[in-house]
């Protein structure tokens, strides 16, 4: 956003000035190109993180049940972001911009909402016009604003949402972008040339994949793959694996004291406060929004929430039985989040033992926020000396702030608080380890259960400090490697050449009015008000316009163009391309507007066709324009005024 705002001071939304306003500079250091590079790399990085976020959501199953709304709005946001980036490429008006415009026009021509063929707008620079530039510029900015609004909708049901990165992350990403933008600027492309049959497209897989695929596949195939991929993502929640029906969590309204603690702690807004039949307020869990994290169980002081997936009463009984059967051999218990490093533990469900942590019993939980403070009081009464609580990663906890809430409850900073006077002899330690740091988790657990309390605290602290140093080093190296892979491999690799180089192209762009076939007049309109009375014909049905083109006496094109409109009363429009061998050729055009195979118009011209160049034959009702030169500012044109029979508009 910041780089885009700064670019506004230099950018000029005009077909004749856009390229110069970004790429050309008399200064030794082109600040405009630098800002453009930052803007480009930032948008590519944004799309990269959207892709990573989508893959992460799929791998964690965050597209079913209570996540459906977030999934569908997220797909819409990804589409908005991609469209904003796609339209941004058009605004530069370089060789990539022309291909983006032509591809978009061809795609929109499949929609039956435009009266004309949009691809006809890209036969030459004057047909594009600066008004279209301003429109695309408006779309580019408005889609970015719509993304911000959509982001609020996307996370509307989440509580305590953090909208911005932490400061250290912002500084790292900012320096990372500035470094690569300064030393590896984007390649400068030539100005767009619509009369060229070839073009070099920027190598950007995040936004320009359709153009790159079009080199190897047909346009219809690429368009089908785009819509099919978008449709599959939309219906992805339908592919949820069918699971056994189980009862959703619910609140025992008679036990509920309406303290609102579960309502405040639910990360996904699945709990609301409603009136019961007795007329008092109580919590209610919406099963459609609940993702069964269990955070509300640990938040309920009177223990009035039933959690069928992991019943709190059964878990207490299980722990009590394990401890009494061991007869004091094991004095430790580990509560481990099943979504973090603990997912790799080999735990025996029947007795709670684990090969990796032989000193303690291990109880996996859906989230450490599920743990109620009374668990620790029970363990203290049963003679347990040490309890280790292992949450998932601090940076991206699986159930958002569930792990943080559990830690604050243990410290006595959040209700329901742990009563210290009930657990004087109990040593509790809370640590965070994500699924990617299983070894670090085991090392911390071993130190905690094998050494004295003071030694454990010092060594664990030293161990964590060592982790931070190693983590900073790994982050720095990873960012550099990531930058080269992202920008050199996906965002700014060598341009892809599309089109043909060894042939010339003859383009027919036609808009002509066929002769009326059927005219219906209103019989009596005297009963209507004067301003509502139609003059003359109210419905005209016209003949299609036929066109034939001969090159050196050989027919290369024969097509019939139907009139547009529901009642076939409009002009006939069409766009055709034919490859021609280079050299001096005699081109003859025949137009038939009566449908009797007797052309009313014959136009011929000798033209030199060159390799890699287009010759445009534009028929626009009462005149024909030939285009084959382009000096990048104003295209030269030769116009033949027509006076053939039946061609002039009356």
XYZ file of C-alpha atoms in Angstrom:
650
model
C 0.000 0.000 0.000
C 2.768 2.434 0.937
C 4.746 1.841 -2.266
C 1.544 2.195 -4.303
C 0.744 5.560 -2.714
C 4.272 6.811 -3.421
C 3.999 5.669 -7.042
C 0.946 7.904 -7.474
C 3.254 10.938 -7.350
C 4.923 9.776 -10.580
C 2.424 7.602 -12.426
C 0.268 9.052 -15.225
C -2.756 6.937 -16.273
C -2.489 7.540 -20.009
C -1.726 5.162 -22.853
C 0.901 7.575 -24.177
C 2.507 8.500 -20.829
C 2.163 5.462 -18.519
C 5.286 3.641 -19.722
C 7.451 6.782 -19.615
C 6.190 7.762 -16.144
C 7.543 4.533 -14.612
C 10.468 3.302 -16.686
C 12.192 6.444 -17.973
C 14.308 8.672 -15.750
C 17.207 11.050 -16.344
C 18.583 10.492 -12.841
C 21.319 7.951 -12.191
C 19.101 6.147 -9.703
C 15.579 5.585 -11.015
C 13.448 6.065 -7.903
C 10.296 5.318 -9.924
C 11.586 1.922 -11.023
C 12.694 1.216 -7.451
C 9.213 1.975 -6.075
C 7.671 -0.108 -8.837
C 9.965 -3.007 -7.882
C 9.021 -2.728 -4.194
C 5.334 -2.591 -5.145
C 5.705 -5.594 -7.423
C 7.679 -7.737 -4.962
C 5.345 -6.825 -2.086
C 2.286 -7.904 -4.084
C 4.008 -11.147 -5.096
C 4.944 -11.799 -1.482
C 1.364 -11.096 -0.445
C 0.064 -13.646 -2.946
C 2.712 -16.134 -1.799
C 1.526 -15.884 1.814
C -2.098 -16.242 0.669
C -1.140 -19.508 -1.049
C 0.759 -20.713 2.043
C -2.183 -19.743 4.254
C -4.566 -21.685 1.990
C -2.365 -24.796 2.023
C -2.075 -24.554 5.810
C -5.857 -24.252 6.157
C -6.366 -27.337 3.976
C -3.752 -29.397 5.820
C -5.308 -28.509 9.192
C -8.870 -29.092 8.001
C -9.861 -25.456 8.516
C -12.517 -25.446 5.814
C -15.301 -27.514 7.380
C -18.009 -26.977 9.964
C -17.382 -23.654 11.703
C -14.670 -22.669 9.220
C -16.872 -22.658 6.104
C -17.634 -18.941 6.265
C -13.959 -18.071 6.681
C -13.047 -20.405 3.813
C -15.522 -18.929 1.326
C -14.722 -15.327 2.212
C -11.020 -16.183 2.050
C -11.384 -17.530 -1.500
C -13.183 -14.314 -2.435
C -10.346 -12.260 -0.934
C -7.755 -14.254 -2.872
C -9.697 -13.536 -6.075
C -9.816 -9.802 -5.260
C -6.081 -9.721 -4.588
C -5.226 -11.600 -7.773
C -7.512 -9.370 -9.864
C -5.932 -6.249 -8.372
C -2.466 -7.550 -9.278
C -3.596 -8.617 -12.760
C -5.047 -5.156 -13.455
C -1.869 -3.568 -12.091
C 0.162 -5.167 -14.877
C -2.097 -3.478 -17.433
C -1.314 -0.011 -16.068
C 2.362 -0.087 -17.121
C 1.526 -0.397 -20.826
C 4.565 -2.472 -21.678
C 4.646 -5.689 -23.706
C 3.112 -7.625 -20.797
C 0.317 -5.062 -20.430
C -0.864 -5.531 -24.005
C -1.127 -9.301 -23.522
C -2.978 -8.842 -20.219
C -5.477 -6.563 -21.960
C -5.990 -8.917 -24.915
C -6.395 -11.957 -22.646
C -8.936 -10.118 -20.472
C -10.885 -8.934 -23.514
C -11.046 -12.455 -24.960
C -12.229 -13.832 -21.612
C -14.936 -11.175 -21.189
C -16.158 -11.754 -24.746
C -17.511 -15.107 -23.545
C -19.947 -13.263 -21.271
C -23.178 -12.260 -23.072
C -23.294 -8.824 -21.468
C -21.303 -6.651 -23.868
C -22.818 -5.406 -27.149
C -19.457 -5.282 -28.904
C -16.440 -7.593 -29.112
C -13.986 -6.213 -26.563
C -10.974 -7.597 -28.370
C -11.650 -5.046 -31.113
C -10.527 -2.420 -28.589
C -6.957 -3.718 -28.836
C -6.326 -3.553 -32.575
C -4.349 -0.318 -32.172
C -3.378 2.180 -29.497
C -6.015 4.753 -30.366
C -8.766 2.186 -29.954
C -7.576 1.577 -26.379
C -7.765 5.172 -25.234
C -6.821 6.803 -21.945
C -10.392 6.477 -20.660
C -9.908 2.705 -20.454
C -6.660 3.343 -18.591
C -8.471 5.441 -16.038
C -11.127 2.726 -15.667
C -8.501 0.011 -15.033
C -6.713 2.357 -12.640
C -9.982 2.784 -10.731
C -10.531 -1.008 -10.668
C -6.994 -1.553 -9.377
C -7.477 0.801 -6.428
C -11.109 -0.102 -5.694
C -10.299 -3.820 -5.539
C -7.541 -3.087 -3.028
C -10.035 -1.149 -0.891
C -12.579 -3.957 -1.299
C -9.916 -6.378 -0.054
C -9.588 -4.434 3.211
C -13.369 -4.453 3.694
C -13.527 -8.145 2.808
C -10.756 -8.897 5.292
C -12.906 -7.468 8.070
C -15.783 -9.716 6.938
C -13.405 -12.683 6.733
C -12.460 -12.447 10.409
C -15.715 -10.941 11.693
C -16.592 -13.987 13.815
C -13.155 -14.155 15.447
C -12.490 -12.369 18.714
C -9.368 -10.439 19.722
C -8.097 -10.436 16.188
C -4.603 -9.088 15.608
C -4.638 -7.124 12.358
C -0.934 -6.342 12.092
C 2.321 -8.230 12.373
C 4.583 -7.750 15.336
C 7.091 -4.920 14.964
C 10.104 -7.194 14.575
C 8.359 -9.078 11.751
C 7.490 -5.793 10.004
C 11.095 -4.602 10.245
C 12.459 -7.889 8.895
C 10.051 -8.010 5.956
C 10.605 -4.320 5.201
C 14.397 -4.648 5.089
C 14.027 -7.856 3.113
C 11.910 -6.117 0.427
C 14.147 -3.043 0.227
C 17.283 -5.182 -0.083
C 16.015 -7.279 -2.982
C 14.314 -4.320 -4.683
C 17.558 -2.340 -4.689
C 19.928 -5.092 -5.830
C 17.525 -7.086 -8.022
C 15.120 -4.649 -9.725
C 12.462 -5.942 -12.095
C 13.459 -6.160 -15.724
C 12.454 -3.190 -17.859
C 10.231 -4.138 -20.781
C 9.651 -2.318 -24.081
C 6.558 -0.229 -24.619
C 3.465 -2.090 -25.784
C 3.118 -2.577 -29.540
C -0.322 -3.833 -30.528
C 0.739 -4.284 -34.157
C 3.366 -6.870 -33.226
C 2.604 -10.598 -33.382
C 5.120 -11.368 -30.651
C 5.583 -10.214 -27.074
C 7.748 -10.965 -24.057
C 5.722 -11.543 -20.885
C 7.153 -10.930 -17.427
C 8.036 -14.130 -15.599
C 5.597 -13.916 -12.685
C 3.881 -17.163 -11.748
C 1.780 -15.518 -9.043
C -0.237 -13.339 -11.418
C 0.717 -14.101 -15.033
C 0.375 -17.883 -15.038
C -2.577 -17.733 -17.508
C -0.427 -15.923 -20.084
C 2.449 -18.366 -19.621
C 0.115 -21.361 -19.937
C -1.395 -19.923 -23.116
C 1.955 -20.498 -24.818
C 1.503 -24.254 -24.393
C -2.293 -24.647 -24.205
C -5.237 -23.221 -26.085
C -6.988 -20.153 -24.720
C -10.179 -22.097 -23.980
C -8.215 -24.721 -22.046
C -6.507 -22.075 -19.908
C -9.823 -20.359 -19.235
C -11.416 -23.688 -18.303
C -8.579 -24.498 -15.879
C -8.952 -21.097 -14.203
C -12.699 -21.396 -13.664
C -12.462 -25.079 -12.724
C -9.794 -24.344 -10.111
C -11.833 -21.500 -8.630
C -14.977 -23.665 -8.564
C -13.160 -26.569 -6.872
C -11.875 -24.239 -4.156
C -15.390 -22.921 -3.576
C -16.887 -26.384 -3.099
C -13.876 -27.723 -1.190
C -15.841 -27.951 2.098
C -18.070 -30.531 0.387
C -15.081 -32.886 0.254
C -15.005 -33.185 4.052
C -14.483 -36.736 5.139
C -17.568 -38.166 6.690
C -16.994 -38.791 10.349
C -18.970 -40.608 12.937
C -21.803 -38.533 14.271
C -20.942 -37.328 17.739
C -22.681 -35.024 20.103
C -21.527 -31.424 19.997
C -20.471 -29.636 23.217
C -23.319 -28.088 25.168
C -23.963 -26.095 28.339
C -25.827 -27.375 31.393
C -28.044 -24.341 31.845
C -28.825 -25.200 35.479
C -25.135 -24.969 36.376
C -24.472 -21.843 34.321
C -23.976 -18.733 36.474
C -23.999 -16.344 33.481
C -20.477 -15.161 34.319
C -19.800 -14.776 30.551
C -16.269 -16.165 30.900
C -16.765 -18.857 28.238
C -18.461 -16.272 26.005
C -15.394 -14.030 26.270
C -12.820 -16.811 25.876
C -14.295 -18.641 22.853
C -11.846 -17.938 19.993
C -14.426 -18.443 17.244
C -17.532 -16.679 18.534
C -19.507 -19.919 18.846
C -20.960 -19.044 22.277
C -23.755 -16.566 22.873
C -25.810 -15.562 25.904
C -29.528 -16.360 25.729
C -32.557 -16.498 27.983
C -33.554 -19.915 29.324
C -37.099 -21.184 29.820
C -36.889 -20.020 33.434
C -36.164 -16.497 32.201
C -32.550 -16.238 33.358
C -29.470 -15.743 31.200
C -27.237 -18.686 30.259
C -24.548 -19.531 27.734
C -25.431 -21.353 24.523
C -23.011 -23.127 22.129
C -23.854 -23.008 18.425
C -22.837 -26.442 17.055
C -22.544 -25.023 13.511
C -19.822 -22.605 14.596
C -18.119 -24.738 17.247
C -14.868 -26.388 16.141
C -14.525 -28.388 19.402
C -11.325 -26.817 20.719
C -12.383 -27.144 24.377
C -11.249 -23.673 25.499
C -14.681 -23.055 27.016
C -14.289 -26.125 29.276
C -11.294 -24.610 31.033
C -13.079 -21.250 31.270
C -16.173 -22.551 33.078
C -15.663 -22.222 36.844
C -18.747 -24.305 37.855
C -17.770 -26.915 35.228
C -21.129 -26.688 33.512
C -19.977 -27.422 29.953
C -20.214 -30.977 28.656
C -17.463 -31.793 26.156
C -18.261 -35.262 24.690
C -15.015 -35.455 22.721
C -12.948 -35.329 25.938
C -15.222 -35.407 29.022
C -13.612 -33.676 31.972
C -15.024 -36.150 34.523
C -13.701 -39.165 32.597
C -10.282 -37.537 32.260
C -10.070 -36.937 36.009
C -11.008 -40.523 36.736
C -8.456 -41.738 34.205
C -5.637 -39.715 35.796
C -6.620 -40.836 39.300
C -6.618 -44.500 38.265
C -3.233 -44.218 36.541
C -1.613 -42.612 39.578
C -3.052 -45.069 42.089
C -2.054 -48.094 40.010
C 1.541 -46.845 39.745
C 1.765 -46.737 43.588
C 4.038 -43.715 43.581
C 6.483 -44.944 40.930
C 5.663 -42.000 38.695
C 5.359 -38.562 40.222
C 4.822 -36.555 37.049
C 1.995 -35.747 34.637
C 2.187 -34.146 31.191
C -0.733 -32.335 29.539
C 0.178 -32.039 25.890
C -1.660 -30.274 23.069
C -2.482 -32.812 20.373
C -1.879 -30.182 17.677
C 1.684 -29.316 18.729
C 4.872 -31.289 19.283
C 2.905 -33.860 21.294
C 1.226 -35.262 18.194
C 4.314 -37.433 17.562
C 4.306 -39.065 21.009
C 3.520 -42.781 21.149
C 1.070 -42.867 24.047
C -0.667 -45.984 25.338
C -4.273 -44.999 25.886
C -4.945 -47.741 28.434
C -2.331 -46.649 31.007
C -1.087 -43.212 29.831
C 2.553 -44.284 29.553
C 4.866 -43.031 26.846
C 8.239 -44.312 25.648
C 9.594 -40.820 24.999
C 8.729 -39.549 28.533
C 8.976 -42.563 30.871
C 8.997 -40.427 34.039
C 5.379 -39.266 33.731
C 1.870 -40.051 32.591
C 0.825 -38.241 29.421
C -2.689 -36.986 28.676
C -3.213 -35.473 25.192
C -5.820 -32.690 25.074
C -7.517 -30.840 22.223
C -6.010 -27.573 23.479
C -4.270 -26.601 26.704
C -7.099 -24.100 27.157
C -9.276 -27.161 27.923
C -7.382 -27.774 31.203
C -9.434 -26.642 34.183
C -7.430 -25.349 37.207
C -9.056 -27.977 39.440
C -6.999 -30.617 37.610
C -3.875 -29.346 39.357
C -5.585 -29.502 42.759
C -6.518 -33.136 42.065
C -2.938 -34.007 41.088
C -1.560 -32.327 44.215
C -3.887 -34.423 46.394
C -2.747 -37.594 44.600
C 0.899 -36.897 45.438
C 2.133 -35.653 42.059
C 5.244 -33.482 42.351
C 5.675 -32.140 38.818
C 3.243 -31.189 36.053
C 4.370 -30.189 32.575
C 1.885 -28.367 30.318
C 2.930 -28.297 26.661
C 1.109 -25.898 24.358
C 1.500 -25.614 20.611
C 3.719 -22.964 19.034
C 3.655 -19.414 20.387
C 3.682 -17.770 16.945
C 0.762 -19.680 15.395
C -1.219 -21.663 17.989
C -3.696 -24.060 16.431
C -6.672 -22.792 18.447
C -5.603 -19.158 18.447
C -5.262 -17.805 22.002
C -6.333 -21.019 23.810
C -2.752 -21.778 24.887
C -2.236 -18.192 26.057
C -5.409 -18.294 28.170
C -4.293 -21.534 29.817
C -0.949 -19.980 30.711
C -2.620 -16.915 32.244
C -4.991 -19.086 34.299
C -2.063 -21.060 35.706
C -0.304 -17.811 36.627
C -3.467 -16.570 38.338
C -3.955 -13.704 35.873
C -7.286 -14.851 34.450
C -10.474 -16.378 35.789
C -10.857 -19.208 36.761
C -7.552 -18.790 38.581
C -5.330 -21.498 39.951
C -5.473 -21.438 43.767
C -1.846 -21.488 44.853
C -2.680 -22.427 48.449
C -4.067 -25.764 47.204
C -0.929 -26.796 45.274
C 1.987 -25.647 47.464
C 4.042 -28.793 46.812
C 3.264 -28.976 43.086
C 5.831 -27.780 40.533
C 4.099 -26.612 37.327
C 5.907 -25.621 34.158
C 4.311 -24.312 30.952
C 6.227 -24.494 27.660
C 5.376 -23.904 23.982
C 6.539 -26.229 21.220
C 5.083 -26.475 17.743
C 4.808 -29.626 15.671
C 8.118 -28.790 13.967
C 10.209 -28.890 17.178
C 9.642 -32.352 18.618
C 13.281 -32.759 19.661
C 13.319 -29.479 21.572
C 10.165 -30.511 23.403
C 11.700 -33.839 24.496
C 14.888 -32.126 25.709
C 12.916 -29.673 27.846
C 10.745 -32.473 29.266
C 13.805 -34.553 30.165
C 15.466 -31.644 31.952
C 12.275 -30.797 33.827
C 11.689 -34.291 35.225
C 15.310 -35.229 35.928
C 16.775 -32.220 37.768
C 16.129 -29.960 40.724
C 13.767 -27.053 40.359
C 16.397 -24.275 40.420
C 18.631 -26.099 37.937
C 15.696 -26.764 35.660
C 14.692 -23.123 35.492
C 18.240 -21.963 34.747
C 18.949 -24.636 32.148
C 15.611 -24.330 30.436
C 16.139 -20.595 30.235
C 19.615 -21.127 28.768
C 18.192 -23.673 26.379
C 15.534 -21.221 25.228
C 18.148 -18.491 24.758
C 20.165 -20.872 22.611
C 17.047 -21.570 20.603
C 16.549 -17.852 20.004
C 20.102 -17.402 18.717
C 19.814 -20.382 16.422
C 16.379 -19.241 15.337
C 17.630 -15.751 14.425
C 20.464 -17.234 12.370
C 18.163 -19.682 10.616
C 15.646 -16.890 9.913
C 18.305 -14.698 8.310
C 19.655 -17.439 6.070
C 16.143 -18.639 5.257
C 15.015 -15.143 4.228
C 17.912 -14.789 1.794
C 17.311 -18.225 0.273
C 13.579 -17.587 0.233
C 14.117 -14.272 -1.548
C 16.159 -15.808 -4.338
C 13.668 -18.648 -4.793
C 10.625 -16.364 -4.632
C 11.821 -13.495 -6.793
C 14.227 -15.261 -9.144
C 12.275 -18.499 -9.445
C 8.642 -17.410 -9.329
C 8.341 -13.635 -9.540
C 11.044 -12.213 -11.802
C 12.546 -14.998 -13.863
C 13.420 -14.583 -17.543
C 10.503 -13.345 -19.614
C 8.430 -15.809 -21.616
C 8.084 -15.159 -25.339
C 4.616 -15.706 -26.747
C 3.239 -15.284 -30.241
C 4.882 -15.974 -33.584
C 8.052 -14.452 -35.023
C 8.279 -15.899 -38.541
C 4.821 -15.025 -39.892
C 2.707 -11.968 -40.525
C -0.865 -11.599 -39.328
C -3.890 -10.137 -41.082
C -6.604 -8.981 -38.668
C -10.186 -8.191 -39.647
C -12.056 -6.020 -37.146
C -15.592 -5.482 -38.387
C -18.577 -3.437 -37.320
C -21.191 -2.955 -40.036
C -24.947 -2.583 -40.306
C -26.790 -5.193 -42.347
C -29.756 -4.409 -44.581
C -33.136 -4.627 -42.765
C -35.001 -7.881 -43.361
C -38.134 -7.282 -41.346
C -39.628 -4.084 -39.993
C -42.525 -4.006 -37.543
C -44.390 -0.742 -36.996
C -46.741 0.181 -34.214
C -50.296 0.131 -35.578
C -51.851 2.742 -33.333
C -49.930 4.858 -30.869
C -52.357 7.771 -30.585
C -53.410 6.639 -27.110
C -49.873 7.143 -25.819
C -48.445 10.389 -24.549
C -46.565 12.371 -27.211
C -43.122 11.717 -25.738
C -43.858 7.951 -25.648
C -44.881 7.628 -29.289
C -42.252 5.859 -31.360
C -41.330 7.375 -34.686
C -41.307 4.919 -37.549
C -40.159 1.358 -37.000
C -40.021 0.010 -33.479
C -38.309 -3.248 -34.388
C -35.818 -3.914 -37.161
C -34.320 -7.315 -37.930
C -31.194 -7.156 -40.080
C -29.265 -9.456 -42.373
C -25.913 -10.776 -41.132
C -22.871 -9.252 -42.818
C -20.620 -11.618 -44.780
C -16.942 -10.927 -45.411
C -14.459 -12.572 -47.772
C -10.765 -11.790 -48.018
C -8.526 -12.810 -50.906
C -4.746 -12.570 -50.739
C -3.053 -12.786 -54.149
C -6.264 -14.265 -55.527
C -6.498 -17.006 -52.887
C -9.318 -16.987 -50.354
C -7.926 -16.871 -46.817
C -11.055 -15.875 -44.902
C -14.789 -16.332 -45.334
C -17.039 -15.529 -42.390
C -20.577 -14.446 -41.609
C -21.173 -12.090 -38.673
C -24.572 -12.107 -37.005
C -26.191 -8.874 -35.817
C -26.145 -8.255 -32.086
C -29.196 -7.670 -29.916
C -32.072 -9.821 -28.716
C -34.127 -9.061 -31.830
C -31.105 -9.014 -34.190
C -31.536 -5.306 -34.771
C -27.966 -4.173 -34.053
C -24.731 -3.996 -35.998
C -22.830 -7.086 -37.049
C -19.513 -7.241 -35.207
C -16.617 -9.647 -35.565
C -12.903 -10.232 -35.110
C -10.821 -12.679 -37.160
C -7.098 -13.385 -37.524
C -5.302 -15.042 -40.459
C -1.591 -15.813 -40.797
C -0.022 -14.560 -44.037
C 3.370 -15.307 -45.572
C 5.639 -12.252 -45.453
C 6.068 -10.254 -48.634
C 4.174 -7.850 -50.867
C 0.582 -9.072 -51.232
C -2.597 -7.905 -52.890
C -5.479 -7.935 -50.397
C -9.097 -7.831 -51.602
C -12.086 -7.460 -49.259
C -15.680 -8.283 -50.235
C -18.617 -7.279 -48.021
C -22.165 -8.578 -48.431
C -24.881 -6.891 -46.366
C -27.986 -8.220 -48.149
C -27.436 -11.927 -47.617
C -27.740 -12.652 -51.351
C -24.071 -13.613 -51.903
C -23.711 -10.538 -54.090
C -21.102 -8.276 -52.437
C -22.009 -4.598 -52.305
C -18.439 -3.555 -51.595
C -15.040 -4.459 -52.950
C -11.867 -2.885 -51.582
C -8.339 -3.851 -52.580
C -4.882 -2.670 -51.561
C -1.279 -3.772 -52.056
C 0.424 -4.237 -48.686
C 3.880 -5.405 -47.613
C 3.525 -8.036 -44.873
C 6.521 -8.301 -42.548
C 7.587 -11.017 -40.130
C 6.225 -10.527 -36.644
C 3.916 -7.659 -37.673
C 0.157 -7.254 -37.992
C -1.900 -5.612 -40.690
C -5.287 -4.556 -39.347
C -8.247 -4.157 -41.673
C -10.834 -2.265 -39.639
C -14.347 -1.917 -41.044
C -16.336 0.661 -39.121
C -19.688 1.208 -40.873
C -18.933 3.936 -43.425
C -15.154 3.692 -43.587
C -12.279 1.246 -43.749
C -8.975 1.763 -41.940
C -5.723 -0.019 -42.694
C -3.168 -0.183 -39.885
C 0.322 -1.569 -40.282
C 2.678 1.025 -38.794
C 3.094 2.091 -35.184
C 5.596 4.647 -33.920
C 4.524 4.034 -30.294
C 2.803 7.429 -30.155
C 0.304 7.825 -32.987
C -0.359 4.990 -35.443
C -0.263 5.918 -39.102
C -3.479 5.106 -40.957
C -4.786 5.025 -44.484
C -8.552 5.454 -44.833
C -10.664 4.545 -47.845
C -13.956 6.434 -47.780
C -16.703 4.171 -49.045
C -19.506 5.069 -51.369
C -20.472 1.586 -52.500
C -24.096 0.639 -53.014
C -25.987 0.008 -49.789
C -23.007 0.792 -47.557
C -23.566 4.392 -46.510
C -25.810 4.808 -43.458
C -28.958 6.727 -44.149
